GROMACS .gro file of C-alpha atoms in nm:
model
  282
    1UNK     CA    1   0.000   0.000   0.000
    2UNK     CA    2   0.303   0.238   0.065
    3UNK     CA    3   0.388   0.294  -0.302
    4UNK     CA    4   0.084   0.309  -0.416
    5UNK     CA    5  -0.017   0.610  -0.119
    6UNK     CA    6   0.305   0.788  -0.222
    7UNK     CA    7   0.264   0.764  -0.586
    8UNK     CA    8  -0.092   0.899  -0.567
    9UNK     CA    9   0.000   1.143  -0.263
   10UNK     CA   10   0.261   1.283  -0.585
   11UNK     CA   11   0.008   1.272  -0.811
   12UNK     CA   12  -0.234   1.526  -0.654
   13UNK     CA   13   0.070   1.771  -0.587
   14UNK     CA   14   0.160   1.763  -0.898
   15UNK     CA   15  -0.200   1.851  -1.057
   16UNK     CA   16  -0.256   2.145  -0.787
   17UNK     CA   17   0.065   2.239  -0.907
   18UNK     CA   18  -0.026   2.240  -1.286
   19UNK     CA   19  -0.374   2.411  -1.182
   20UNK     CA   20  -0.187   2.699  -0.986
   21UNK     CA   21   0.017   2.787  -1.257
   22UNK     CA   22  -0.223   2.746  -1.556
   23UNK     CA   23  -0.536   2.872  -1.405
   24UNK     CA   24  -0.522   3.252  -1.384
   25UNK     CA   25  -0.902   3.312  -1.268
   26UNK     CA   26  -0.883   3.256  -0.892
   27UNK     CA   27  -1.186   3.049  -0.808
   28UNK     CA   28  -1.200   2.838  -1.057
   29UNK     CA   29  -0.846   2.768  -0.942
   30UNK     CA   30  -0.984   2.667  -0.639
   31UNK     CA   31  -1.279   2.472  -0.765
   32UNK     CA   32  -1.028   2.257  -0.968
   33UNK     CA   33  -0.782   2.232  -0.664
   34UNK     CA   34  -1.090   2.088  -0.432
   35UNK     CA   35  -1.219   1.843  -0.762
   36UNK     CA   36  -0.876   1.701  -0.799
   37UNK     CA   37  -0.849   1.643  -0.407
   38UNK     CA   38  -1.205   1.480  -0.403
   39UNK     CA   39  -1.059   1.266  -0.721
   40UNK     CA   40  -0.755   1.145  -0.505
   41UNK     CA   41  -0.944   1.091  -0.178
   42UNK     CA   42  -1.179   0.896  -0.399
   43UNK     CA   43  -0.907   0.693  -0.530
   44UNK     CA   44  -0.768   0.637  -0.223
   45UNK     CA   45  -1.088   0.511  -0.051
   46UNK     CA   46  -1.136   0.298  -0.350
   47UNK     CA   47  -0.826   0.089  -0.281
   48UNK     CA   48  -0.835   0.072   0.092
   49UNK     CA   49  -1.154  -0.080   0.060
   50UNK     CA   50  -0.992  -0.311  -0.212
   51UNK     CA   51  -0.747  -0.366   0.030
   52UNK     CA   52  -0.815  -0.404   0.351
   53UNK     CA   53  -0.557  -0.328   0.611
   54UNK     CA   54  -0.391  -0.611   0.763
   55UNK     CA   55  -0.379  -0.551   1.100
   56UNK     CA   56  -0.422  -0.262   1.343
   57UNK     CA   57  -0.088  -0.099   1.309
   58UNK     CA   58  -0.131  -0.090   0.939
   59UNK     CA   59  -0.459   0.108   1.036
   60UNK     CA   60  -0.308   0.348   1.269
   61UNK     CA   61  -0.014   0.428   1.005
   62UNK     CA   62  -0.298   0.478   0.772
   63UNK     CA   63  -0.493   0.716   0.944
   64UNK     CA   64  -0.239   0.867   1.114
   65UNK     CA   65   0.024   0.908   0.829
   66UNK     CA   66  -0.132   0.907   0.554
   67UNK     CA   67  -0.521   0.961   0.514
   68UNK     CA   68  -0.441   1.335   0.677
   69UNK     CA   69  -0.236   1.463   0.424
   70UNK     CA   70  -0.513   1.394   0.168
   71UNK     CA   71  -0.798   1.571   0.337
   72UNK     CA   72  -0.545   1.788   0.427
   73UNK     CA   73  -0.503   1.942   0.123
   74UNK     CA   74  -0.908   1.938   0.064
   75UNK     CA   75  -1.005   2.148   0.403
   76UNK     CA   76  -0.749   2.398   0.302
   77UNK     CA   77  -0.899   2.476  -0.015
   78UNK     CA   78  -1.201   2.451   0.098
   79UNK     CA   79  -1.128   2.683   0.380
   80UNK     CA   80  -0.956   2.916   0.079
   81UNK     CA   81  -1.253   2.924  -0.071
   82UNK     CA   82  -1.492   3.056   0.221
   83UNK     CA   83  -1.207   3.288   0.286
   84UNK     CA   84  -1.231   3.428  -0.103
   85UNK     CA   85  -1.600   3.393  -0.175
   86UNK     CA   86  -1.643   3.629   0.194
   87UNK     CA   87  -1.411   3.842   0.144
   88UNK     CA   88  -1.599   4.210   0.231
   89UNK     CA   89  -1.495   4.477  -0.030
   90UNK     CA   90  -1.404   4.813   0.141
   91UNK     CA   91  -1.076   4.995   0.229
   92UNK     CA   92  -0.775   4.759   0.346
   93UNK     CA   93  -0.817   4.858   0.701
   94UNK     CA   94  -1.185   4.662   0.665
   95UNK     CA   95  -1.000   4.343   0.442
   96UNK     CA   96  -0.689   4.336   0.742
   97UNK     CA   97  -0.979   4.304   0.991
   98UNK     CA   98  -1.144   4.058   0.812
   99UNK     CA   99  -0.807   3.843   0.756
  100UNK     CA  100  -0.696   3.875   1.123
  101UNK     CA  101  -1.006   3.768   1.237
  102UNK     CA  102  -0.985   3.436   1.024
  103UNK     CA  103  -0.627   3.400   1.199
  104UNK     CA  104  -0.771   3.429   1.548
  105UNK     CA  105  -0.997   3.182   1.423
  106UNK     CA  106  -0.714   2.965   1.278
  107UNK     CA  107  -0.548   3.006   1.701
  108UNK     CA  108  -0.852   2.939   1.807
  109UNK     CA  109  -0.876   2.588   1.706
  110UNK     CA  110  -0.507   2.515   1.767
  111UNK     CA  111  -0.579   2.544   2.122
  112UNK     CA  112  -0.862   2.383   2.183
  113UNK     CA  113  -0.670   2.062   2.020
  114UNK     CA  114  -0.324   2.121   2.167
  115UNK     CA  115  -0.305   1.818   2.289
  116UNK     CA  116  -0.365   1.629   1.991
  117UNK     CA  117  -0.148   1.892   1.834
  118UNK     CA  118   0.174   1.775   2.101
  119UNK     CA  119   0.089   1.449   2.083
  120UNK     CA  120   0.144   1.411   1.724
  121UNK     CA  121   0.422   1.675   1.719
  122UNK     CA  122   0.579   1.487   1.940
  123UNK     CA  123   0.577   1.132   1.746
  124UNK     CA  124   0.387   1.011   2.086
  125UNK     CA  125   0.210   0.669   2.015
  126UNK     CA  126   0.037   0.602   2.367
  127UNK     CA  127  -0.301   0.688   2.229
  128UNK     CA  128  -0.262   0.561   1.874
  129UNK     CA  129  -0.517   0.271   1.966
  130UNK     CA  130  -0.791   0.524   2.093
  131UNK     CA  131  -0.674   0.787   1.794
  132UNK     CA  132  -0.647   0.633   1.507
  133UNK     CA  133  -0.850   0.285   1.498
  134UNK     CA  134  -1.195   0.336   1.335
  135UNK     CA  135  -1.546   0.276   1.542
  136UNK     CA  136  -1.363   0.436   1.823
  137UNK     CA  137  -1.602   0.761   1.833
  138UNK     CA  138  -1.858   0.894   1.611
  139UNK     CA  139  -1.676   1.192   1.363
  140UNK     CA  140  -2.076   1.275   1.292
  141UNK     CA  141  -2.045   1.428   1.641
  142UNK     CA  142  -1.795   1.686   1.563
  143UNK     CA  143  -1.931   2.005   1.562
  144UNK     CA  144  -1.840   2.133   1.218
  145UNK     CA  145  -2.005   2.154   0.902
  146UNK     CA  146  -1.717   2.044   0.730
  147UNK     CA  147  -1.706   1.702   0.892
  148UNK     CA  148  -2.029   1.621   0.753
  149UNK     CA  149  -1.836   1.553   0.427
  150UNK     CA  150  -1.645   1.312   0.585
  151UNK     CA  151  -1.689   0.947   0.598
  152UNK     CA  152  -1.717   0.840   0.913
  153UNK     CA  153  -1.582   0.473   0.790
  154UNK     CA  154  -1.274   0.634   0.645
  155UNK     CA  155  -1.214   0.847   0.928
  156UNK     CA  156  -1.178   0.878   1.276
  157UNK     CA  157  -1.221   1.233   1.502
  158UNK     CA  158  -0.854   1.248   1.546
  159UNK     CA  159  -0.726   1.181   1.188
  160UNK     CA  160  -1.021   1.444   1.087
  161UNK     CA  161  -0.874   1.693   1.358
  162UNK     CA  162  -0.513   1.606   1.254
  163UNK     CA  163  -0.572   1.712   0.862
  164UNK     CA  164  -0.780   1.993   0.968
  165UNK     CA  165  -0.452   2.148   1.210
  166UNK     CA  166  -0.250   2.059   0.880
  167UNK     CA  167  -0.471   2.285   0.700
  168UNK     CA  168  -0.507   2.521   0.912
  169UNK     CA  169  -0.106   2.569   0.938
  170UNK     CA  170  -0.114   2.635   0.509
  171UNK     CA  171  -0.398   2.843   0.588
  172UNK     CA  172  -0.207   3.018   0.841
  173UNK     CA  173   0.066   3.120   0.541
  174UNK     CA  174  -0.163   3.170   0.288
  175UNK     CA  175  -0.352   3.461   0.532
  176UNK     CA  176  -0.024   3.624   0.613
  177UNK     CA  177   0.083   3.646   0.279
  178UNK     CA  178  -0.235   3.812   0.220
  179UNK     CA  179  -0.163   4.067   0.507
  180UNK     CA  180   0.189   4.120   0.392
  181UNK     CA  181   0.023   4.187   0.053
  182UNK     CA  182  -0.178   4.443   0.126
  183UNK     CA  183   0.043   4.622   0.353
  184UNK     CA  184   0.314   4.612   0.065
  185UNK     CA  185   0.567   4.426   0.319
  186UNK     CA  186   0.771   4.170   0.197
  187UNK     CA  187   0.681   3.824   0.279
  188UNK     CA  188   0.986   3.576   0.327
  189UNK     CA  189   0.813   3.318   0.323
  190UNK     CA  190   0.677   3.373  -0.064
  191UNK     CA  191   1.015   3.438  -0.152
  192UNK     CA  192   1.150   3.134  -0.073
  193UNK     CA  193   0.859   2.908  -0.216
  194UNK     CA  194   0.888   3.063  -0.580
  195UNK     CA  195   1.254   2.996  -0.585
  196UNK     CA  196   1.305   2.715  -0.799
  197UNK     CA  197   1.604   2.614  -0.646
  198UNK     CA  198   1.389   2.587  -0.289
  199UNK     CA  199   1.450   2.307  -0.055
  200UNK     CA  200   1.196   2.136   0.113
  201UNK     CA  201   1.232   1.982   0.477
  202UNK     CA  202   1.136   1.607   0.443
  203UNK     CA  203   1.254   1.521   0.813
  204UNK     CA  204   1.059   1.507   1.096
  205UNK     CA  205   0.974   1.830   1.280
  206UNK     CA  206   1.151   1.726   1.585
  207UNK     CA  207   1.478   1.680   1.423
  208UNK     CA  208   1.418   2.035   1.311
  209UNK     CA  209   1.454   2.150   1.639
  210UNK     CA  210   1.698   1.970   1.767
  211UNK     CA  211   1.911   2.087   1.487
  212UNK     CA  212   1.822   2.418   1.603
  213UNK     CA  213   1.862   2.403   1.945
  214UNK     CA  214   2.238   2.287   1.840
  215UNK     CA  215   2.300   2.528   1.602
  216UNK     CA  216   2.194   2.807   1.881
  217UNK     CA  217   2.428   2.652   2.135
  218UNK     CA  218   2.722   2.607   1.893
  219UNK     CA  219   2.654   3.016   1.865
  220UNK     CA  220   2.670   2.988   1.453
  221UNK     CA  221   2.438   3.236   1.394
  222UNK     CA  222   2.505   3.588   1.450
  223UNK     CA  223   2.848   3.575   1.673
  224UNK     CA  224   2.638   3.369   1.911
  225UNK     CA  225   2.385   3.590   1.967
  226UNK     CA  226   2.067   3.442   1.753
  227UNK     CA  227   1.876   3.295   2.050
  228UNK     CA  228   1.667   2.953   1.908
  229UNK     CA  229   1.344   3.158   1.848
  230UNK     CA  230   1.552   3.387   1.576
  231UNK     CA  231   1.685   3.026   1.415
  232UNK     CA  232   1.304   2.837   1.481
  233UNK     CA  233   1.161   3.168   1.262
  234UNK     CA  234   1.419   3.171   1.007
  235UNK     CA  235   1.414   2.792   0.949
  236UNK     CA  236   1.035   2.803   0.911
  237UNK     CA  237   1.025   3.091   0.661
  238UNK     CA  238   1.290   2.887   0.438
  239UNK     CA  239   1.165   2.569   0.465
  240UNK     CA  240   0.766   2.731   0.469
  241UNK     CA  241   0.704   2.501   0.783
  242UNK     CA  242   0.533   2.557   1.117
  243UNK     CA  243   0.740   2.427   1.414
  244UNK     CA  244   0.476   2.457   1.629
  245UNK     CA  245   0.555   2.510   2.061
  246UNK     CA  246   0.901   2.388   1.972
  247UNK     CA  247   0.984   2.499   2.390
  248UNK     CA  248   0.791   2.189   2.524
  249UNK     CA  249   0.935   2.002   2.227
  250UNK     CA  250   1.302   2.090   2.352
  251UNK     CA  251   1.172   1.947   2.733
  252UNK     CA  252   1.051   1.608   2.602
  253UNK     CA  253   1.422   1.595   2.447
  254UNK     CA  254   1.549   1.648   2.766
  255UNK     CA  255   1.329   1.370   2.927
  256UNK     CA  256   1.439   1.137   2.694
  257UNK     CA  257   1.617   0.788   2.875
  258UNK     CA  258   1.835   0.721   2.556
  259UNK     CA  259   1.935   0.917   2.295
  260UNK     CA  260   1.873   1.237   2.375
  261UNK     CA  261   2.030   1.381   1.998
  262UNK     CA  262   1.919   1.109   1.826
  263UNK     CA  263   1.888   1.337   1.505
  264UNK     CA  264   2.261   1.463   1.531
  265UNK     CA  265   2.361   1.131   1.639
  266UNK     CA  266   2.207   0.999   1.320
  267UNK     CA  267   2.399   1.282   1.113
  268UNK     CA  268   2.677   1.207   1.259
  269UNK     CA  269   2.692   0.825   1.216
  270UNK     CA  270   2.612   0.883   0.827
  271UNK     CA  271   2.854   1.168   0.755
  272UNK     CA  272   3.104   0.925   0.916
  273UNK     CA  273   3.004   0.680   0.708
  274UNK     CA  274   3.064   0.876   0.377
  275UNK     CA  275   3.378   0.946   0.460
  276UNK     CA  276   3.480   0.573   0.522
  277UNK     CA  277   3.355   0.510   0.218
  278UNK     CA  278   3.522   0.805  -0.003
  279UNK     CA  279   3.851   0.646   0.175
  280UNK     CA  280   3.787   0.291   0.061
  281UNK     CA  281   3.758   0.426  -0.265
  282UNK     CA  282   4.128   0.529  -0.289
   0.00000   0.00000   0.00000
């Protein structure tokens, strides 16, 4: 089942990358963004149910993992949409209060679920069996109208919740591009996305900060004076990532029994490894 997620994960990025840059009229940009998400949740149903999973870790990885980043991708634009089609028309002062109250909003809903927000920042698995395993809870409960497109047998409450945080962070981006937009500021983080030569952070989040936490105490940045909020910012805006509380991150690194740097250990133990091998080769 992996390949066949990742292949058709690629596959919708790729056609809401084709529709970005060949549609020029903005909602029906949108309405073929949210079509082509529908088509590859669709598809994706369509073999799970071909397929069943073969046990319950296989489940949990599934809706966990995977299933998120699809309907990830379909409550943003859907959320882009409601954002566009109410957008009031008036003087920027009217539009900036308009956009700032969809980012309170956006807050809003990352606190009432930060602790399924830690939980999965974390890579914490203690609840997996009550998260992610369907029949658990009822998602028709939720109290969103958005949910009600859901199916509740391809879904649980917590993988719903977990795409809709997702979202929310791209939504986040997308609003404060917005702002930056019509204050005429420049916004970093849109000129590091439409460099073609951009980088994208395929590591977990945690290793993130831990690299940055270690680049603040090896004082690289700034003649040691960049504290790790400077370095958590700047890596975010260049790798157009959210980091989330990366503070209580840092303290469940500390309460770790083994393995404390296990991401610089890891870098480490492969750079080393390069280098025996570039020797051999003499």
């Amino acid at each position: 089942m992996q390949v066949f997620e990742t292949d058709l994960y690629d596959k919708l990025k790729g056609a809401l990358k084709k529709i970005i840059a060949e549609e020029h009229h903005r909602f029906m940009q949108i309405r073929q963004c949210i079509n082509a998400c529908q088509d590859a949740i669709t598809e994706l149903k369509s073999y799970v149910l071909q397929k069943p999973f073969a046990g319950s870790s296989e489940e949990i990885h599934f809706f966990k993992e995977v299933q998120p980043r699809f309907y990830c991708q379909f409550i943003y634009y859907v959320k882009v949409c409601r954002i566009e089609t109410n957008r009031p028309a008036g003087s920027d002062k009217v539009l900036l209060k308009y956009l700032r109250v969809q980012l309170h909003k956006i807050k809003h809903f990352f606190y009432n679920n930060r602790d399924l927000y830690q939980y999965y920042r974390m890579g914490a698995t203690y609840l997996d069996e009550t998260y992610f395993i369907r029949g658990r809870s009822d998602i028709q409960l939720l109290p969103d109208a958005l949910a009600l497109t859901i199916d509740p047998g391809f879904s649980t409450i917590q993988s719903y919740k977990l795409a809709k945080l997702q979202a929310n962070e791209l939504l986040r981006i997308y609003i404060n591009r917005a702002i930056a937009e019509i204050q005429g500021t420049d916004d970093p983080a849109t000129i590091h996305v439409n460099k073609k030569s951009v980088l994208q952070w395929t590591g977990s989040k945690v290793a993130l900060i831990e690299l940055s936490y270690a680049l603040k105490d090896g004082g690289v940045f700034n003649k040691a004076t960049a504290d790790v909020k400077q370095i958590i910012a700047c890596f975010e805006e260049v790798f157009n990532i959210e980091l989330g509380n990366f503070y209580n991150v840092f303290q469940e690194m500390r309460m770790r029994k083994k393995n404390r740097t296990s991401f610089l250990d890891l870098l480490k133990e492969r750079l080393v490894q390069h280098m025996d091998e570039a020797d051999e080769g003499y």
